[in-house]
Coordinates of C-alpha atoms and ligand atoms in Angstrom, one line a residue:
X34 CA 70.4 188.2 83.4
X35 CA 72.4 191.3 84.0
X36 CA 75.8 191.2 85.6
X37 CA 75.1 192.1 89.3
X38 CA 72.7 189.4 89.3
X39 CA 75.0 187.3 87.5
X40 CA 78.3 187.8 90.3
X41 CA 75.5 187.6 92.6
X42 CA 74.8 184.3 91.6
X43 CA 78.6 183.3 91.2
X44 CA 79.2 184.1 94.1
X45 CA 76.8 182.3 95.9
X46 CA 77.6 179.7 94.6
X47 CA 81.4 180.0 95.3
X48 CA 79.9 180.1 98.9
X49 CA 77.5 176.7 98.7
X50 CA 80.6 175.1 97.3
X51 CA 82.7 176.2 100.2
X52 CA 80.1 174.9 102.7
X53 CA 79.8 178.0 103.8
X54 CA 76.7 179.2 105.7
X55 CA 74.0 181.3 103.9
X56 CA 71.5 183.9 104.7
X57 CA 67.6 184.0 104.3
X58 CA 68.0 186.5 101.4
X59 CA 70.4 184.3 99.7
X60 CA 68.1 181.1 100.2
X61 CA 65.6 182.9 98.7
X62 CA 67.4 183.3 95.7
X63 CA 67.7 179.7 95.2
X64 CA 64.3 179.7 94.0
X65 CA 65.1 181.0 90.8
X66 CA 68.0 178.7 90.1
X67 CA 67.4 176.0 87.4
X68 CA 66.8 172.4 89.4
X69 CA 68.7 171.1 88.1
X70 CA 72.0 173.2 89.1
X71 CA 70.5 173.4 92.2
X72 CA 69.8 169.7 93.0
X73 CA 73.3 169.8 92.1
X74 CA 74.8 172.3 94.7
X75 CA 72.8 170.4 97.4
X76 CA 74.2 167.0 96.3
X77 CA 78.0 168.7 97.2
X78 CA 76.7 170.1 100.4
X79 CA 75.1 166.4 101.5
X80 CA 78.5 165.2 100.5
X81 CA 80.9 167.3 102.5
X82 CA 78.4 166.8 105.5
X83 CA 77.6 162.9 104.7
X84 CA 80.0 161.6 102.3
X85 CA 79.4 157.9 102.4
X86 CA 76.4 157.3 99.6
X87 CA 74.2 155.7 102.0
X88 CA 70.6 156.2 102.6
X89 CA 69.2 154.9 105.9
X90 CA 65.3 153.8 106.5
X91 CA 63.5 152.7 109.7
X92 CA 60.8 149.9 110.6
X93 CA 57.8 151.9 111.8
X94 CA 54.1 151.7 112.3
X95 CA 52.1 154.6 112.9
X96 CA 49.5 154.4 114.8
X97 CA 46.8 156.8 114.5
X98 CA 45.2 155.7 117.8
X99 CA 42.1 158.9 117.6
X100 CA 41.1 160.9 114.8
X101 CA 38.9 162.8 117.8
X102 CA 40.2 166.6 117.4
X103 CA 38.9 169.9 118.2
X104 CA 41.4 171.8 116.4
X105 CA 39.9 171.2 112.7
X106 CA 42.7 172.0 110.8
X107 CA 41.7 173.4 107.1
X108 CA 44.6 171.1 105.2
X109 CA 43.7 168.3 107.5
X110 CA 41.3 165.3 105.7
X111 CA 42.1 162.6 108.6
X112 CA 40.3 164.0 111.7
X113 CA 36.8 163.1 112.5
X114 CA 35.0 166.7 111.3
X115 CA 36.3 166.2 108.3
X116 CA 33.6 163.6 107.4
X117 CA 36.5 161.6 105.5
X118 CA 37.2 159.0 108.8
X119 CA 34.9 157.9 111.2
X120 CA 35.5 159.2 114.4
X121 CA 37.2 156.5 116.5
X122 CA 39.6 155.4 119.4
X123 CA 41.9 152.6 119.7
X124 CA 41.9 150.3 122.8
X125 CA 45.2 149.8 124.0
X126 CA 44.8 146.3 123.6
X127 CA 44.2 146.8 119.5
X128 CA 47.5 149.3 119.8
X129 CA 49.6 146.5 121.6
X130 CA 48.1 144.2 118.7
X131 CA 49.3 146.6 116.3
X132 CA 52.8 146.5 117.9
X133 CA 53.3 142.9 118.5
X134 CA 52.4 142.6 114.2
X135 CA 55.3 145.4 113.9
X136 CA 57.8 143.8 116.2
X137 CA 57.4 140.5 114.5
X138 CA 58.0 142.3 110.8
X139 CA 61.6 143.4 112.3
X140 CA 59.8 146.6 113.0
X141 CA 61.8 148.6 116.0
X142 CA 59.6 152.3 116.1
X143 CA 56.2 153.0 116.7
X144 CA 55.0 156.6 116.0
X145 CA 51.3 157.4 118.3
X146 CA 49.6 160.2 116.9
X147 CA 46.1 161.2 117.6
X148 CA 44.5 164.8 117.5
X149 CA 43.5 167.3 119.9
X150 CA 41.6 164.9 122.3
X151 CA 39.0 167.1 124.1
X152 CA 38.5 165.2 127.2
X153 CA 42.2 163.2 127.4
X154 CA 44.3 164.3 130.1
X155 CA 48.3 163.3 130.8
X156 CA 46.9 160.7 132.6
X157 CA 45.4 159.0 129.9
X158 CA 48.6 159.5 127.7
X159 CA 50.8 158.2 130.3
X160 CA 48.5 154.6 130.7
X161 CA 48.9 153.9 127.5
X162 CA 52.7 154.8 127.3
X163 CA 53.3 152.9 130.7
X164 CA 51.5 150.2 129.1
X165 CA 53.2 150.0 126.1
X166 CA 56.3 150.1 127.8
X167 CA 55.7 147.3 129.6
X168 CA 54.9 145.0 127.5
X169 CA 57.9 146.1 124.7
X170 CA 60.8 146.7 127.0
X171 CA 62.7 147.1 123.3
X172 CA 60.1 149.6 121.1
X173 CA 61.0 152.8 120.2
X174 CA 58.3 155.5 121.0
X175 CA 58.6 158.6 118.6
X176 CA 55.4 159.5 119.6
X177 CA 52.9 162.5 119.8
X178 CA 53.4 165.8 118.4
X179 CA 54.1 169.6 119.8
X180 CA 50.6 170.6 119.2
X181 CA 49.9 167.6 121.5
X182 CA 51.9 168.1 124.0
X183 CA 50.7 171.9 124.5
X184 CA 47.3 170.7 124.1
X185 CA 48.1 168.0 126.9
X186 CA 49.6 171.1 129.1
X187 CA 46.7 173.5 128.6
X188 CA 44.4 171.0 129.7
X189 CA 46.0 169.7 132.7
X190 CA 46.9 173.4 133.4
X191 CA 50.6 172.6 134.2
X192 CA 53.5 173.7 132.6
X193 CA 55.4 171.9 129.4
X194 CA 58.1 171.1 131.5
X195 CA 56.6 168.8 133.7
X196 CA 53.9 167.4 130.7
X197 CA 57.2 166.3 128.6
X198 CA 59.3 165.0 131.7
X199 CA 56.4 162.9 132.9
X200 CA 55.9 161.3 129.4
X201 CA 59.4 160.8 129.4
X202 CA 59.6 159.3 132.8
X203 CA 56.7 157.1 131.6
X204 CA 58.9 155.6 128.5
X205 CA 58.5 158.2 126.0
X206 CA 61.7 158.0 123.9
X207 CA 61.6 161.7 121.4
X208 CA 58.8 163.7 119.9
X209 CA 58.3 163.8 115.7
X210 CA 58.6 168.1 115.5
X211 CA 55.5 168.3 113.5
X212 CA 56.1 171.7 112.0
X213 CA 53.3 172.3 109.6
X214 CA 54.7 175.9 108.7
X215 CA 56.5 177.8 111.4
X216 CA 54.7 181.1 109.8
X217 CA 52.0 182.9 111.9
X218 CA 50.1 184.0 108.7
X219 CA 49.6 180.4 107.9
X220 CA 48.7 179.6 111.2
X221 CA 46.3 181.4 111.6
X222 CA 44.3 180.4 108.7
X223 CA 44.7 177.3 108.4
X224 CA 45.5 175.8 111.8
X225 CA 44.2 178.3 114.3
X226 CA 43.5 176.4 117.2
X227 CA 47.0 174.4 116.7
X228 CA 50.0 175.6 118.2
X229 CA 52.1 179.2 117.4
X230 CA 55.3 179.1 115.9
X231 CA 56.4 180.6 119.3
X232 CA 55.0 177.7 121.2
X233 CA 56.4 174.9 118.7
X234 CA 60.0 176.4 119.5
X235 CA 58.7 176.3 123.6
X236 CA 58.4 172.1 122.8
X237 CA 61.7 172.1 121.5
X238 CA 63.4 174.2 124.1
X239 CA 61.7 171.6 126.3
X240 CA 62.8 168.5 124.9
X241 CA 66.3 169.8 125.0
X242 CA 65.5 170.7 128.5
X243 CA 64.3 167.0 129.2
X244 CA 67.0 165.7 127.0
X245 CA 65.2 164.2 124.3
X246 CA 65.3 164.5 120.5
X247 CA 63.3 166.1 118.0
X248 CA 62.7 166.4 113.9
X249 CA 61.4 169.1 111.9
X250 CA 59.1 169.1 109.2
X251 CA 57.5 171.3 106.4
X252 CA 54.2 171.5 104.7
X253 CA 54.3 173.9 102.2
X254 CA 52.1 174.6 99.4
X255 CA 49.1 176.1 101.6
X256 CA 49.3 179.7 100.2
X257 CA 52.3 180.4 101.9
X258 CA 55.2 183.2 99.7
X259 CA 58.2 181.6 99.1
X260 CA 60.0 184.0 101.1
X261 CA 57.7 182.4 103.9
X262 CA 58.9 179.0 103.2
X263 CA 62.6 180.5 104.1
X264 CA 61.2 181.9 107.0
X265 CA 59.9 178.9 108.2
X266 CA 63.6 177.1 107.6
X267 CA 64.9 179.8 109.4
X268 CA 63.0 179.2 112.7
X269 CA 64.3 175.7 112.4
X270 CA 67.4 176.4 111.8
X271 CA 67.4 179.2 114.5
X272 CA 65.8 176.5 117.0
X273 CA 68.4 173.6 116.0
X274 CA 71.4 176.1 116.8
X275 CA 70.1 176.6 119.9
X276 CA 69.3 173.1 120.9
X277 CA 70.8 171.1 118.6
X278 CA 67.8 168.3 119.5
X279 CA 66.6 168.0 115.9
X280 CA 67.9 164.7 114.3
X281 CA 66.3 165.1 110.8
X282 CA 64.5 167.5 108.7
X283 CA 61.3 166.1 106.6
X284 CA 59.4 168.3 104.1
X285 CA 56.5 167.5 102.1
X286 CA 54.0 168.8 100.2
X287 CA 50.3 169.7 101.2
X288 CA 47.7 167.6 99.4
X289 CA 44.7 169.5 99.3
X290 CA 42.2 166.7 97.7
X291 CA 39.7 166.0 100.4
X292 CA 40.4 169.2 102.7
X293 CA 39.0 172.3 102.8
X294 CA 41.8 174.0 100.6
X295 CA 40.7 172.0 97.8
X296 CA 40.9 174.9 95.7
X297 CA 44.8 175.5 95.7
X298 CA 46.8 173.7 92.7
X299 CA 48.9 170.9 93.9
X300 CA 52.8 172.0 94.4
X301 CA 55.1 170.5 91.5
X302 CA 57.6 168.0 91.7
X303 CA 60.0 170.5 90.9
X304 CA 58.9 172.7 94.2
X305 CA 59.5 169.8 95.8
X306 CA 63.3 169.0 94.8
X307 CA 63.8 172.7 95.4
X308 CA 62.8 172.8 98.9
X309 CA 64.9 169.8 99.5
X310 CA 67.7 171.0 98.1
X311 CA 67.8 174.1 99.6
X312 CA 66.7 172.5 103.1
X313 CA 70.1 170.5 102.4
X314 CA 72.1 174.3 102.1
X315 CA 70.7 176.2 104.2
X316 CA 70.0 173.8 106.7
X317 CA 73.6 173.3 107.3
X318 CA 73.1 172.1 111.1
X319 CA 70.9 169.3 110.3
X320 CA 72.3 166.0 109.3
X321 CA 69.5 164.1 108.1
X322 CA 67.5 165.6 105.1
X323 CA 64.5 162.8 104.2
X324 CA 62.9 162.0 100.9
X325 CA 59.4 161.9 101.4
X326 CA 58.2 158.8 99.1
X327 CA 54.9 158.5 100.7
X328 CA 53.5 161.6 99.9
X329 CA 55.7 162.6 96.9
X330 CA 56.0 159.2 94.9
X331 CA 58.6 156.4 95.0
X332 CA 60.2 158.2 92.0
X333 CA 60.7 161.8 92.9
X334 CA 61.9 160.4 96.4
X335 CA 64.9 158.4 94.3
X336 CA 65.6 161.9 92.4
X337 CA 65.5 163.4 95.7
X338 CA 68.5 161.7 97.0
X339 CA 70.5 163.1 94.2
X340 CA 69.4 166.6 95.4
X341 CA 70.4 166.4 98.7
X342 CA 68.1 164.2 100.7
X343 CA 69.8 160.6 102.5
X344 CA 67.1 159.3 104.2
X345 CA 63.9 157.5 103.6
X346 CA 62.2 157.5 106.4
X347 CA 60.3 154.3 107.6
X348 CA 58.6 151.7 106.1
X349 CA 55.5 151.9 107.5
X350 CA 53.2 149.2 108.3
X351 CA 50.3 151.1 108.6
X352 CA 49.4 155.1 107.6
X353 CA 45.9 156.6 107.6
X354 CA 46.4 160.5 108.1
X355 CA 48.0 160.6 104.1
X356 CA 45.7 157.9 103.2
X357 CA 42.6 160.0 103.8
X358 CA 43.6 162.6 101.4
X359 CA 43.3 159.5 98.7
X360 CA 47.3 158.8 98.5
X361 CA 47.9 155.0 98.5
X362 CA 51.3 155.0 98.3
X363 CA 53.0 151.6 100.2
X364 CA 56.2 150.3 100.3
X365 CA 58.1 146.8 101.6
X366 CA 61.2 146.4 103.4
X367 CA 62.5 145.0 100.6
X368 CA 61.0 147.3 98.3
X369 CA 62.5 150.0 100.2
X370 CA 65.8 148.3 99.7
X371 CA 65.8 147.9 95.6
X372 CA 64.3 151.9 95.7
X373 CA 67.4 153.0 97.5
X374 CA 69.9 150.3 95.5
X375 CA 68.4 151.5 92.2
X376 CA 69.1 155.3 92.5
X377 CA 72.9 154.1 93.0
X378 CA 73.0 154.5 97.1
X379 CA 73.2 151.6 99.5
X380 CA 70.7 151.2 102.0
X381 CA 70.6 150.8 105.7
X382 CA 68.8 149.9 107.8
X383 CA 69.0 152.2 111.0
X384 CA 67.3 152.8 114.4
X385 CA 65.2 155.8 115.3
X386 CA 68.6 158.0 116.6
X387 CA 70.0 157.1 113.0
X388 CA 72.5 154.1 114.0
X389 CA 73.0 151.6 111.4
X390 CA 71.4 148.5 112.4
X391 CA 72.5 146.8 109.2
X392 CA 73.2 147.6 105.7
X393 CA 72.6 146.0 102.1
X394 CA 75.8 146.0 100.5
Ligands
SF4_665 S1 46.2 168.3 111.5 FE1 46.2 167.4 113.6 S2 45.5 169.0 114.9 FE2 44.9 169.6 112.9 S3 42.8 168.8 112.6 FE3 44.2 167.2 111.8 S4 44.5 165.8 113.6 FE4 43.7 167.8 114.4

């Protein structure tokens, strides 16, 4: 290391100390940091922004209620042309079964994600969250995704405005940001007939128009550059300053086993740790990093939280999109609870806009 470099990375680090904002050279940097120091730095920074060591989780189900989708994603294992899942669609009546079983497991968010229906319209979305919503007065829906919702738009041919408010008006409650990676040169080969970065920041301009809530996510490990993987932070970052809608940020990595990207090597848990740590710095306007145990593991999740992640996410009841790319990963509410307890945090249990609901002492 010579000494530029070296007062370079003093002073960064002076600067992630202070809680100071950083840029998307500096982030980029990171990267070459040992993990460890850098798990390290992003354990201060969830401290000065969060310092109370707890670690919240939420009650959820997913349900996949179609894997019918014409966009035919190349990382994606669970939709129908991917000869992994038979093609199929829920009744509502088997989706209202599927909630009652949550709500009587304490559940209190259900998470409705289908693909790129070709022949559903709004109307069809708007049933089935009219329906739902009569019959659970009390469920949380964090449902659908942005590539839905422009989908939804582009086939009704009306704008995003009035797709989202009419959802909403229906009983929608906020929209899982589904972010894949905000990177055109991604996109486009992998996800082409998904939404644009330009149009995933549209949605969330949207939502803050409507006055509802958002996350962020990350895939990474698709081919991307690491100065890409900044990039993408910084169109979240950019989007969250400007509508401050996003109540958590959630990355995790691609799992190319059973997709048509089979060929890349599987990201390492150290990539992992680093993007969540420097998610945690750089990301200084989102609260909420989570620790993704489903796809990363139960135990790189614990380390996680001691590299600046303090969430968990839900306990889901029910999860087929991961579970087609052959990871089996399932976790108990009170499995949850001795996973958070034993990597020294206490856990709570909270509702979808992160209140505490109760907590484990
Ligand atoms: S990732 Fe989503 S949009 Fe892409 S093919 Fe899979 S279900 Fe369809």
């Amino acid at each position: 290391m010579n000494n530029s470099h070296t007062h370079t990375h003093e002073k960064l680090r002076s600067e992630i100390y202070e809680g100071k904002r950083i840029s998307a050279e500096d982030a980029l940097t990171l990267f070459r940091w040992h993990v460890i120091e850098l798990g390290m730095a992003a354990d201060h920074r969830r401290k000065l922004a969060f310092p109370q060591e707890k670690v919240g989780f939420v009650i959820d189900r997913i349900i996949n209620y179609t894997n019918i989708c014409e966009a035919k994603c190349a990382f994606c294992a669970y939709h129908a042309h991917a000869g992994r899942v038979e093609p199929y669609e829920l009744t509502i009546n088997e989706i209202c079964r599927k909630i009652e079983e949550l709500i009587e497991g304490g559940g209190t968010q259900v998470m409705l994600q289908g693909g790129l229906h070709p022949d559903h319209r709004l109307d069809n979305y708007l049933t089935m969250i009219k329906t739902i919503r009569e019959r659970f007065p009390e469920i949380y829906l964090h449902s659908f995704s942005p590539a839905e919702l422009v989908h939804i738009s582009g086939k009704n041919g009306i704008s995003l405005d009035e797709t989202v408010q009419s959802l909403k008006d229906a009983g929608l409650n906020s929209v899982p940001g589904a972010s894949d990676l905000l990177v055109d040169r991604i996109r486009n080969a992998v996800s082409p007939k998904k939404c644009t970065r330009e149009e995933w920041c549209e949605v969330m301009r949207t939502l803050y128009r409507c006055g509802m809530t958002s996350t962020a996510t990350m895939t990474y490990g698709m081919g991307e550059t690491l100065a890409e993987r900044i990039a993408h932070l910084e169109v979240i970052r950019d989007i969250q300053d400007e509508t401050g809608i996003l109540k958590a940020f959630i990355p995790w990595s691609f799992s190319p086993a059973r997709t048509r990207l089979e060929h890349i090597t599987p990201a390492t848990g150290v990539d992992y740790l680093k993007i969540v740590a420097i998610a945690r710095i750089f990301l200084d306007n989102i609260k909420f990093i989570q620790a993704g145990w489903l796809t990363e593991g139960t135990k790189l999740a614990q380390v996680a939280l001691a590299a600046g992640a303090n969430d968990m996410g839900g306990v889901l009841t029910e999860e087929v999109v991961v579970k087609a790319t052959g990871i089996e990963t399932q976790i108990t509410m009170n499995g949850m609870i001795s996973l958070i307890r034993d990597a020294g945090k206490m856990p709570v249990q909270r509702d979808s806009q992160y209140h505490e609901i109760r907590r484990f002492e």
